[in-house]
PDB file of C-alpha atoms in Angstrom:
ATOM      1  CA  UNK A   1       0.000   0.000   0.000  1.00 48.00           C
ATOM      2  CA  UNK A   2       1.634   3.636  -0.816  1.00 48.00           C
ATOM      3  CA  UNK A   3       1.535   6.666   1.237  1.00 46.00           C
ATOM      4  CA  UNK A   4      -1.083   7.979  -1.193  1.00 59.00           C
ATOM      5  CA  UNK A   5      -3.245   5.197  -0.064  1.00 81.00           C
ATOM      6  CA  UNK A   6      -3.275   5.753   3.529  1.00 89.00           C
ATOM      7  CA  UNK A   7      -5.769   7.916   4.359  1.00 93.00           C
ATOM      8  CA  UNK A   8      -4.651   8.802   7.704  1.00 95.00           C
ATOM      9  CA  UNK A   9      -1.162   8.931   7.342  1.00 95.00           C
ATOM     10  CA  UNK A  10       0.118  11.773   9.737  1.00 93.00           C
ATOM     11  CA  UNK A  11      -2.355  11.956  11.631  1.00 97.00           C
ATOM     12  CA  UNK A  12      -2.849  10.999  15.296  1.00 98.00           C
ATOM     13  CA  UNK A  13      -5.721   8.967  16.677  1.00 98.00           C
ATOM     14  CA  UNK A  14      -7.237   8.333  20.396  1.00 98.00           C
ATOM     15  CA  UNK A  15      -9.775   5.524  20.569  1.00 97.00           C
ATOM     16  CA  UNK A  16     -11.359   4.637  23.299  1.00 95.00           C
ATOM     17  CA  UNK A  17     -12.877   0.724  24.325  1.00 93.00           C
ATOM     18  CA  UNK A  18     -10.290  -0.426  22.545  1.00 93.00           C
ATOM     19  CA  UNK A  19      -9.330  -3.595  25.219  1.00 92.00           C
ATOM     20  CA  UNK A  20     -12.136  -6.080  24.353  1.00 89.00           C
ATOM     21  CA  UNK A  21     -11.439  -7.295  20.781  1.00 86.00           C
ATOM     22  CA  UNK A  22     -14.619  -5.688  19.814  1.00 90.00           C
ATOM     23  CA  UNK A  23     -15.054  -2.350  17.409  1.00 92.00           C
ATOM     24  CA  UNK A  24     -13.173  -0.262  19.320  1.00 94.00           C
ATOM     25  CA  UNK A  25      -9.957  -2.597  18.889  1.00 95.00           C
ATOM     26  CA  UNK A  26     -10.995  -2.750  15.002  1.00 96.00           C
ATOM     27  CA  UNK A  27     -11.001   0.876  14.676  1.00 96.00           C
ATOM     28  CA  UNK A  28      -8.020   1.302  16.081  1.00 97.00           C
ATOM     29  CA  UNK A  29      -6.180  -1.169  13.781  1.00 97.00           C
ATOM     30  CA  UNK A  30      -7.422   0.201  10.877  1.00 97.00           C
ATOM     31  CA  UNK A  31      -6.988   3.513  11.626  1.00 97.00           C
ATOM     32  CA  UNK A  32      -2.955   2.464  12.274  1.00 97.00           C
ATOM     33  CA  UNK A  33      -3.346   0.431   8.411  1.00 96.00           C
ATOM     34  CA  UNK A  34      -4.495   3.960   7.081  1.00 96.00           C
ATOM     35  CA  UNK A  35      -0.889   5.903   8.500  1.00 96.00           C
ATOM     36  CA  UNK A  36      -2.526   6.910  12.257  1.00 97.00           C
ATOM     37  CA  UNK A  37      -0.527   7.069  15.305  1.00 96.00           C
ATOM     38  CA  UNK A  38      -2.779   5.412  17.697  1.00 96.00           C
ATOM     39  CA  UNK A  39      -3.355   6.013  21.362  1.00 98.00           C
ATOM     40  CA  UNK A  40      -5.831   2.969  22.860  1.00 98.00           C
ATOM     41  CA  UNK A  41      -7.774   3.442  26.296  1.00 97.00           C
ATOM     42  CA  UNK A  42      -9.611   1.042  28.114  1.00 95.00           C
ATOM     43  CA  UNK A  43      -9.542  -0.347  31.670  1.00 93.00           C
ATOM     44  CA  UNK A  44      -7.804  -3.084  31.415  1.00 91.00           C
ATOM     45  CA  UNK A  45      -3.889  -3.366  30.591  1.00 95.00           C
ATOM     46  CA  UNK A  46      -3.945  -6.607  29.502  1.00 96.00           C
ATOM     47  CA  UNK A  47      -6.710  -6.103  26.103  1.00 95.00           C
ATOM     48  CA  UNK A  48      -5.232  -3.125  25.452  1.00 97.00           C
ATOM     49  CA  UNK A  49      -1.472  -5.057  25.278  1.00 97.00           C
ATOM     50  CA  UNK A  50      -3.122  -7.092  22.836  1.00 97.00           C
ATOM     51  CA  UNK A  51      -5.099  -4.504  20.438  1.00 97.00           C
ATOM     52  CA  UNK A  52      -1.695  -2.930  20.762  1.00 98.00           C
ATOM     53  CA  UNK A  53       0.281  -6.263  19.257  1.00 97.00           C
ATOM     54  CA  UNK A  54      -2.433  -6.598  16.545  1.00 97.00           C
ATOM     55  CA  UNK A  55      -1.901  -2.584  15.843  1.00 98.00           C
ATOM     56  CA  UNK A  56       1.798  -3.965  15.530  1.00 97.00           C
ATOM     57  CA  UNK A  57       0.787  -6.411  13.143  1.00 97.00           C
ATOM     58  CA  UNK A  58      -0.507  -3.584  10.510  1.00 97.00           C
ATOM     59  CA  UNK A  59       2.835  -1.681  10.838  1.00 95.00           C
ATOM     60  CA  UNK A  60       1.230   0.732  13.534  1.00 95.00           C
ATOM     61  CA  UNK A  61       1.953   1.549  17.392  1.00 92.00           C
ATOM     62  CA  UNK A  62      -0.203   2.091  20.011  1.00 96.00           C
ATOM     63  CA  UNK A  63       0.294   4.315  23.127  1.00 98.00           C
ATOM     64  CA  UNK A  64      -1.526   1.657  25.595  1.00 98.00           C
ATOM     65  CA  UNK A  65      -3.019   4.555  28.374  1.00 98.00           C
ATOM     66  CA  UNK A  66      -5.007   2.126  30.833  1.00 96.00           C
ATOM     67  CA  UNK A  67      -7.734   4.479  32.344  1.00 95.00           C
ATOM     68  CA  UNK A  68     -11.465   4.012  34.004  1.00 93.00           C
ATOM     69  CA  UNK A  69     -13.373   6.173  32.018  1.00 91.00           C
ATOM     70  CA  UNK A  70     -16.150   5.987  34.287  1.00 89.00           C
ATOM     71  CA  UNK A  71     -14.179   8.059  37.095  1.00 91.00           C
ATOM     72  CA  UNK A  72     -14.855  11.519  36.635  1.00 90.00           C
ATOM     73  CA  UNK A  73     -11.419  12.479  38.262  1.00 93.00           C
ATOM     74  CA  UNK A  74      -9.510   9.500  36.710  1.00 92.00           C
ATOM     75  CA  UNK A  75      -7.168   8.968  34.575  1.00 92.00           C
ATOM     76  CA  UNK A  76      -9.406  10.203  31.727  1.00 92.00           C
ATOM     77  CA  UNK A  77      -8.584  13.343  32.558  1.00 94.00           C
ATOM     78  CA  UNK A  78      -5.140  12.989  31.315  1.00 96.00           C
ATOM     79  CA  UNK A  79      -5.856  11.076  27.795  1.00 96.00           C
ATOM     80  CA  UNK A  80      -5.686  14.210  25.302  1.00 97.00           C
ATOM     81  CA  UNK A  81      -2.335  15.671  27.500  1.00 97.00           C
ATOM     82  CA  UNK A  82      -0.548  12.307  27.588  1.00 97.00           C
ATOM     83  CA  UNK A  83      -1.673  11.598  23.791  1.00 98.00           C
ATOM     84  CA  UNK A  84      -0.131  14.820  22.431  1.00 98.00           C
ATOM     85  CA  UNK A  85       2.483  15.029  24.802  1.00 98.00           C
ATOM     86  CA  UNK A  86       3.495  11.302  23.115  1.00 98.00           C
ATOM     87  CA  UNK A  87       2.396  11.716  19.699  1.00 97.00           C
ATOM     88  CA  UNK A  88       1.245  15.607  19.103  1.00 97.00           C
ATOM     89  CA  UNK A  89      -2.270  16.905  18.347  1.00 98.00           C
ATOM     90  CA  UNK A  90      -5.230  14.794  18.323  1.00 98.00           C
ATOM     91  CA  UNK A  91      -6.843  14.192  15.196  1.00 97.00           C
ATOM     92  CA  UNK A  92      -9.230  11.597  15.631  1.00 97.00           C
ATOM     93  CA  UNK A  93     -10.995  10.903  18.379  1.00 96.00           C
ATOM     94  CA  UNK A  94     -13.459   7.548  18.725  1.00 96.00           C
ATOM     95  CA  UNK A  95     -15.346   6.924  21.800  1.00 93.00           C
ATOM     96  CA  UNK A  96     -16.134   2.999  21.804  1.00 88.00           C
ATOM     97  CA  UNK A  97     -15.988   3.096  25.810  1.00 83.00           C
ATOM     98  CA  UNK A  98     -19.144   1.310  26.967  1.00 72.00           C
ATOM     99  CA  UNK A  99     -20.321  -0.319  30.051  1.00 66.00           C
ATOM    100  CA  UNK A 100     -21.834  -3.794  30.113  1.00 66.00           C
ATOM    101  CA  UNK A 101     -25.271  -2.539  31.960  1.00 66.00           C
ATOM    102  CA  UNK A 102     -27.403  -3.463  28.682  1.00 66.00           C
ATOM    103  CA  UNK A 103     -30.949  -4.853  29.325  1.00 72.00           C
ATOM    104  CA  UNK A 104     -34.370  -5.743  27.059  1.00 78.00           C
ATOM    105  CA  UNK A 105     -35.657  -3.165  24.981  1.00 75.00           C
ATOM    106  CA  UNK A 106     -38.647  -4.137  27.230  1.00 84.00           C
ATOM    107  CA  UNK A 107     -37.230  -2.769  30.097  1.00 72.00           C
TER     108      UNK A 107
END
């Protein structure tokens, strides 16, 4: 694939939900195929280690920035400041972070 092809190259990326092998961890893969530097968020260390490898995989890196985004005085606080301060202005932001409280439409 050539430079012209990647739509993204330059640019820098910060997806969130990007630790369960879900969407989040898709988007953030291709967006590393398409030339993004990639910072990935989720809680957990571990899934985001391995969106990170499969980022590898495409030619990419991932800044791996463990945080609860749930915690209003977290971590989350910091993403955007330790993103550019890492890999410059954000770009591209994608907010995949999602809880698991999902119940019937009927309720």
């Amino acid at each position: 694939m050539s430079a012209v092809e990647r739509s993204c190259e330059g640019r820098v990326a910060l997806v969130t939900g990007a630790s369960q092998g879900g969407t989040g961890t898709a988007v953030a893969v291709r967006l590393a195929a398409e030339g993004a530097k990639g910072a990935i968020t989720a809680r957990t260390r571990e899934g985001l280690e391995e969106t990170a490898e499969k980022v590898a995989e495409v030619g990419g890196e991932a800044l791996v920035l463990p945080a609860d985004l749930s915690d209003p005085r977290g971590e989350r606080t910091h993403l955007v400041e330790r993103t550019e301060a890492a890999l410059g202005p954000v770009d591209i932001l994608v907010n995949r972070a999602a809880t698991n409280g999902y119940k019937p439409l009927e309720q």
